[in-house]
mmCIF file of N, CA and C in Angstrom:
data_model
loop_
_atom_site.group_PDB
_atom_site.id
_atom_site.type_symbol
_atom_site.label_atom_id
_atom_site.label_comp_id
_atom_site.label_asym_id
_atom_site.label_seq_id
_atom_site.Cartn_x
_atom_site.Cartn_y
_atom_site.Cartn_z
ATOM 1 N N MET D 1 46.048 129.430 115.506
ATOM 2 C CA MET D 1 44.846 130.116 115.077
ATOM 3 C C MET D 1 45.059 130.665 113.666
ATOM 4 N N SER D 2 44.171 130.313 112.778
ATOM 5 C CA SER D 2 44.283 130.730 111.384
ATOM 6 C C SER D 2 43.346 131.905 111.113
ATOM 7 N N ILE D 3 43.893 132.926 110.507
ATOM 8 C CA ILE D 3 43.085 134.097 110.163
ATOM 9 C C ILE D 3 42.888 134.102 108.649
ATOM 10 N N THR D 4 41.629 134.071 108.238
ATOM 11 C CA THR D 4 41.340 134.156 106.807
ATOM 12 C C THR D 4 40.858 135.568 106.505
ATOM 13 N N ARG D 5 41.348 136.090 105.434
ATOM 14 C CA ARG D 5 40.967 137.447 105.053
ATOM 15 C C ARG D 5 39.993 137.400 103.899
ATOM 16 N N ARG D 6 39.017 138.281 103.974
ATOM 17 C CA ARG D 6 38.057 138.406 102.875
ATOM 18 C C ARG D 6 38.720 139.077 101.691
ATOM 19 N N ARG D 7 38.256 138.707 100.538
ATOM 20 C CA ARG D 7 38.741 139.323 99.312
ATOM 21 C C ARG D 7 38.215 140.758 99.269
ATOM 22 N N GLN D 8 39.050 141.679 98.835
ATOM 23 C CA GLN D 8 38.643 143.076 98.770
ATOM 24 C C GLN D 8 37.580 143.269 97.686
ATOM 25 N N ARG D 9 36.620 144.107 97.971
ATOM 26 C CA ARG D 9 35.534 144.381 97.036
ATOM 27 C C ARG D 9 36.083 145.011 95.756
ATOM 28 N N THR D 10 35.584 144.538 94.620
ATOM 29 C CA THR D 10 36.018 145.062 93.325
ATOM 30 C C THR D 10 35.210 146.303 92.977
ATOM 31 N N THR D 11 35.899 147.363 92.626
ATOM 32 C CA THR D 11 35.244 148.564 92.123
ATOM 33 C C THR D 11 35.466 148.591 90.617
ATOM 34 N N PHE D 12 34.374 148.469 89.879
ATOM 35 C CA PHE D 12 34.468 148.434 88.427
ATOM 36 C C PHE D 12 34.555 149.847 87.874
ATOM 37 N N THR D 13 35.375 150.009 86.849
ATOM 38 C CA THR D 13 35.446 151.307 86.176
ATOM 39 C C THR D 13 34.166 151.494 85.366
ATOM 40 N N SER D 14 33.925 152.714 84.917
ATOM 41 C CA SER D 14 32.717 152.962 84.126
ATOM 42 C C SER D 14 32.751 152.178 82.813
ATOM 43 N N VAL D 15 33.924 152.028 82.226
ATOM 44 C CA VAL D 15 34.053 151.253 80.984
ATOM 45 C C VAL D 15 33.725 149.786 81.249
ATOM 46 N N GLN D 16 34.260 149.233 82.339
ATOM 47 C CA GLN D 16 33.979 147.841 82.689
ATOM 48 C C GLN D 16 32.489 147.641 82.952
ATOM 49 N N ALA D 17 31.901 148.531 83.750
ATOM 50 C CA ALA D 17 30.479 148.413 84.095
ATOM 51 C C ALA D 17 29.599 148.539 82.854
ATOM 52 N N ASP D 18 29.911 149.491 81.987
ATOM 53 C CA ASP D 18 29.128 149.670 80.754
ATOM 54 C C ASP D 18 29.217 148.444 79.854
ATOM 55 N N THR D 19 30.421 147.906 79.719
ATOM 56 C CA THR D 19 30.616 146.718 78.882
ATOM 57 C C THR D 19 29.862 145.526 79.453
ATOM 58 N N LEU D 20 29.967 145.315 80.760
ATOM 59 C CA LEU D 20 29.264 144.199 81.394
ATOM 60 C C LEU D 20 27.752 144.360 81.251
ATOM 61 N N GLU D 21 27.267 145.575 81.394
ATOM 62 C CA GLU D 21 25.828 145.834 81.255
ATOM 63 C C GLU D 21 25.354 145.540 79.829
ATOM 64 N N LYS D 22 26.125 145.955 78.839
ATOM 65 C CA LYS D 22 25.766 145.676 77.442
ATOM 66 C C LYS D 22 25.744 144.172 77.177
ATOM 67 N N GLU D 23 26.733 143.477 77.706
ATOM 68 C CA GLU D 23 26.784 142.018 77.541
ATOM 69 C C GLU D 23 25.587 141.365 78.224
ATOM 70 N N TYR D 24 25.223 141.883 79.392
ATOM 71 C CA TYR D 24 24.086 141.335 80.142
ATOM 72 C C TYR D 24 22.785 141.523 79.369
ATOM 73 N N LEU D 25 22.615 142.682 78.755
ATOM 74 C CA LEU D 25 21.403 142.939 77.981
ATOM 75 C C LEU D 25 21.313 142.016 76.767
ATOM 76 N N ALA D 26 22.467 141.625 76.236
ATOM 77 C CA ALA D 26 22.491 140.708 75.096
ATOM 78 C C ALA D 26 22.213 139.271 75.533
ATOM 79 N N ASP D 27 22.732 138.881 76.696
ATOM 80 C CA ASP D 27 22.562 137.507 77.184
ATOM 81 C C ASP D 27 22.796 137.479 78.688
ATOM 82 N N GLN D 28 21.748 137.163 79.454
ATOM 83 C CA GLN D 28 21.856 137.146 80.911
ATOM 84 C C GLN D 28 22.712 135.993 81.424
ATOM 85 N N TYR D 29 22.870 134.965 80.619
ATOM 86 C CA TYR D 29 23.670 133.803 81.005
ATOM 87 C C TYR D 29 24.812 133.636 80.007
ATOM 88 N N MET D 30 25.910 134.287 80.287
ATOM 89 C CA MET D 30 27.053 134.298 79.391
ATOM 90 C C MET D 30 27.787 132.956 79.429
ATOM 91 N N PRO D 31 28.056 132.370 78.259
ATOM 92 C CA PRO D 31 28.823 131.126 78.232
ATOM 93 C C PRO D 31 30.258 131.353 78.720
ATOM 94 N N ARG D 32 30.874 130.302 79.233
ATOM 95 C CA ARG D 32 32.206 130.426 79.817
ATOM 96 C C ARG D 32 33.221 130.978 78.821
ATOM 97 N N SER D 33 33.157 130.535 77.585
ATOM 98 C CA SER D 33 34.124 131.005 76.584
ATOM 99 C C SER D 33 34.021 132.520 76.396
ATOM 100 N N ARG D 34 32.805 133.029 76.357
ATOM 101 C CA ARG D 34 32.586 134.475 76.212
ATOM 102 C C ARG D 34 33.024 135.209 77.480
ATOM 103 N N ARG D 35 32.714 134.612 78.640
ATOM 104 C CA ARG D 35 33.084 135.203 79.928
ATOM 105 C C ARG D 35 34.605 135.355 80.028
ATOM 106 N N MET D 36 35.336 134.337 79.579
ATOM 107 C CA MET D 36 36.799 134.398 79.614
ATOM 108 C C MET D 36 37.319 135.507 78.704
ATOM 109 N N LEU D 37 36.724 135.632 77.531
ATOM 110 C CA LEU D 37 37.128 136.660 76.570
ATOM 111 C C LEU D 37 36.863 138.064 77.120
ATOM 112 N N ILE D 38 35.672 138.270 77.663
ATOM 113 C CA ILE D 38 35.305 139.578 78.226
ATOM 114 C C ILE D 38 36.201 139.915 79.419
ATOM 115 N N ALA D 39 36.425 138.940 80.288
ATOM 116 C CA ALA D 39 37.274 139.163 81.462
ATOM 117 C C ALA D 39 38.668 139.614 81.028
ATOM 118 N N ARG D 40 39.230 138.922 80.063
ATOM 119 C CA ARG D 40 40.570 139.259 79.574
ATOM 120 C C ARG D 40 40.590 140.662 78.971
ATOM 121 N N SER D 41 39.567 140.991 78.188
ATOM 122 C CA SER D 41 39.550 142.303 77.524
ATOM 123 C C SER D 41 39.348 143.455 78.510
ATOM 124 N N LEU D 42 38.701 143.168 79.658
ATOM 125 C CA LEU D 42 38.452 144.218 80.654
ATOM 126 C C LEU D 42 39.498 144.251 81.770
ATOM 127 N N GLY D 43 40.442 143.312 81.742
ATOM 128 C CA GLY D 43 41.461 143.265 82.788
ATOM 129 C C GLY D 43 40.924 142.733 84.104
ATOM 130 N N LEU D 44 39.923 141.861 84.027
ATOM 131 C CA LEU D 44 39.331 141.244 85.214
ATOM 132 C C LEU D 44 39.595 139.749 85.161
ATOM 133 N N ASN D 45 39.343 139.052 86.280
ATOM 134 C CA ASN D 45 39.429 137.604 86.190
ATOM 135 C C ASN D 45 38.027 137.040 85.978
ATOM 136 N N GLU D 46 37.983 135.804 85.555
ATOM 137 C CA GLU D 46 36.713 135.190 85.182
ATOM 138 C C GLU D 46 35.713 135.179 86.336
ATOM 139 N N SER D 47 36.203 134.937 87.547
ATOM 140 C CA SER D 47 35.285 134.875 88.691
ATOM 141 C C SER D 47 34.649 136.231 88.987
ATOM 142 N N GLN D 48 35.357 137.316 88.714
ATOM 143 C CA GLN D 48 34.780 138.648 88.915
ATOM 144 C C GLN D 48 33.625 138.885 87.942
ATOM 145 N N VAL D 49 33.801 138.458 86.704
ATOM 146 C CA VAL D 49 32.743 138.613 85.703
ATOM 147 C C VAL D 49 31.568 137.703 86.058
ATOM 148 N N LYS D 50 31.860 136.479 86.458
ATOM 149 C CA LYS D 50 30.813 135.530 86.842
ATOM 150 C C LYS D 50 29.989 136.084 88.004
ATOM 151 N N THR D 51 30.667 136.608 89.011
ATOM 152 C CA THR D 51 29.981 137.172 90.178
ATOM 153 C C THR D 51 29.168 138.395 89.793
ATOM 154 N N TRP D 52 29.702 139.234 88.897
ATOM 155 C CA TRP D 52 28.954 140.412 88.445
ATOM 156 C C TRP D 52 27.638 139.974 87.813
ATOM 157 N N PHE D 53 27.681 138.952 86.951
ATOM 158 C CA PHE D 53 26.467 138.457 86.299
ATOM 159 C C PHE D 53 25.493 137.863 87.313
ATOM 160 N N GLN D 54 25.990 137.117 88.285
ATOM 161 C CA GLN D 54 25.116 136.559 89.322
ATOM 162 C C GLN D 54 24.430 137.675 90.095
ATOM 163 N N ASN D 55 25.196 138.687 90.474
ATOM 164 C CA ASN D 55 24.629 139.809 91.221
ATOM 165 C C ASN D 55 23.633 140.602 90.376
ATOM 166 N N ARG D 56 23.916 140.739 89.091
ATOM 167 C CA ARG D 56 23.016 141.491 88.202
ATOM 168 C C ARG D 56 21.692 140.764 88.023
ATOM 169 N N ARG D 57 21.743 139.415 87.898
ATOM 170 C CA ARG D 57 20.503 138.639 87.796
ATOM 171 C C ARG D 57 19.704 138.750 89.093
ATOM 172 N N ALA D 58 20.388 138.738 90.228
ATOM 173 C CA ALA D 58 19.713 138.883 91.522
ATOM 174 C C ALA D 58 19.061 140.260 91.629
ATOM 175 N N LYS D 59 19.734 141.287 91.120
ATOM 176 C CA LYS D 59 19.178 142.648 91.127
ATOM 177 C C LYS D 59 17.902 142.704 90.299
ATOM 178 N N ASP D 60 17.918 142.089 89.107
ATOM 179 C CA ASP D 60 16.716 142.037 88.269
ATOM 180 C C ASP D 60 15.576 141.327 88.988
ATOM 181 N N LYS D 61 15.884 140.214 89.609
ATOM 182 C CA LYS D 61 14.868 139.433 90.316
ATOM 183 C C LYS D 61 14.270 140.253 91.464
ATOM 184 N N ARG D 62 15.136 140.938 92.200
ATOM 185 C CA ARG D 62 14.696 141.781 93.317
ATOM 186 C C ARG D 62 13.828 142.935 92.811
ATOM 187 N N ASN D 63 14.241 143.573 91.710
ATOM 188 C CA ASN D 63 13.468 144.681 91.145
ATOM 189 C C ASN D 63 12.117 144.215 90.618
ATOM 190 N N ASP D 64 12.085 143.037 89.978
ATOM 191 C CA ASP D 64 10.822 142.479 89.490
ATOM 192 C C ASP D 64 9.871 142.215 90.649
ATOM 193 N N LYS D 65 10.415 141.679 91.732
ATOM 194 C CA LYS D 65 9.597 141.375 92.910
ATOM 195 C C LYS D 65 9.042 142.665 93.518
ATOM 196 N N ASN D 66 9.888 143.683 93.634
ATOM 197 C CA ASN D 66 9.447 144.959 94.199
ATOM 198 C C ASN D 66 8.402 145.628 93.314
ATOM 199 N N ALA D 67 8.578 145.559 92.009
ATOM 200 C CA ALA D 67 7.613 146.158 91.084
ATOM 201 C C ALA D 67 6.272 145.445 91.190
ATOM 202 N N THR D 68 6.298 144.130 91.331
ATOM 203 C CA THR D 68 5.068 143.356 91.475
ATOM 204 C C THR D 68 4.351 143.737 92.768
ATOM 205 N N LEU D 69 5.111 143.919 93.835
ATOM 206 C CA LEU D 69 4.516 144.308 95.112
ATOM 207 C C LEU D 69 3.870 145.686 95.033
ATOM 208 N N LEU D 70 4.418 146.551 94.197
ATOM 209 C CA LEU D 70 3.868 147.896 94.038
ATOM 210 C C LEU D 70 2.729 147.942 93.026
ATOM 211 N N GLY D 71 2.463 146.814 92.366
ATOM 212 C CA GLY D 71 1.355 146.744 91.427
ATOM 213 C C GLY D 71 1.710 147.055 89.993
ATOM 214 N N PHE D 72 2.993 147.124 89.696
ATOM 215 C CA PHE D 72 3.414 147.366 88.321
ATOM 216 C C PHE D 72 3.524 146.039 87.584
ATOM 217 N N ILE D 73 3.326 146.095 86.296
ATOM 218 C CA ILE D 73 3.527 144.916 85.465
ATOM 219 C C ILE D 73 4.905 145.033 84.832
ATOM 220 N N VAL D 74 5.708 143.995 84.994
ATOM 221 C CA VAL D 74 7.062 144.003 84.460
ATOM 222 C C VAL D 74 7.049 143.384 83.072
ATOM 223 N N VAL D 75 7.480 144.167 82.094
ATOM 224 C CA VAL D 75 7.544 143.693 80.715
ATOM 225 C C VAL D 75 9.008 143.724 80.295
ATOM 226 N N PRO D 76 9.587 142.564 79.972
ATOM 227 C CA PRO D 76 11.000 142.560 79.574
ATOM 228 C C PRO D 76 11.206 143.272 78.246
ATOM 229 N N LEU D 77 12.314 143.980 78.149
ATOM 230 C CA LEU D 77 12.663 144.669 76.911
ATOM 231 C C LEU D 77 13.456 143.727 76.031
ATOM 232 N N ILE D 78 13.030 143.597 74.801
ATOM 233 C CA ILE D 78 13.748 142.762 73.847
ATOM 234 C C ILE D 78 14.147 143.653 72.686
ATOM 235 N N SER D 79 15.445 143.785 72.498
ATOM 236 C CA SER D 79 15.912 144.636 71.402
ATOM 237 C C SER D 79 16.396 143.763 70.260
ATOM 238 N N ARG D 80 15.934 144.079 69.103
ATOM 239 C CA ARG D 80 16.354 143.341 67.900
ATOM 240 C C ARG D 80 16.452 144.287 66.750
#
């Protein structure tokens, strides 16, 4: 009988979370080369950064859907 263990949930530090959020606001779909660089600079592995971005996009999609159901109009923020 083989027992497989789930990977432990990653708890991001405030610096890691802030950096990932800033990167997300700049580009929701980070290229692999940038993802590798950010992961290395934050002390994370590439898959952790990739999963964070996937989860963040899902959060945006969920929030947009909920806002639409409540009758709000969702206007994306574009900073330049």
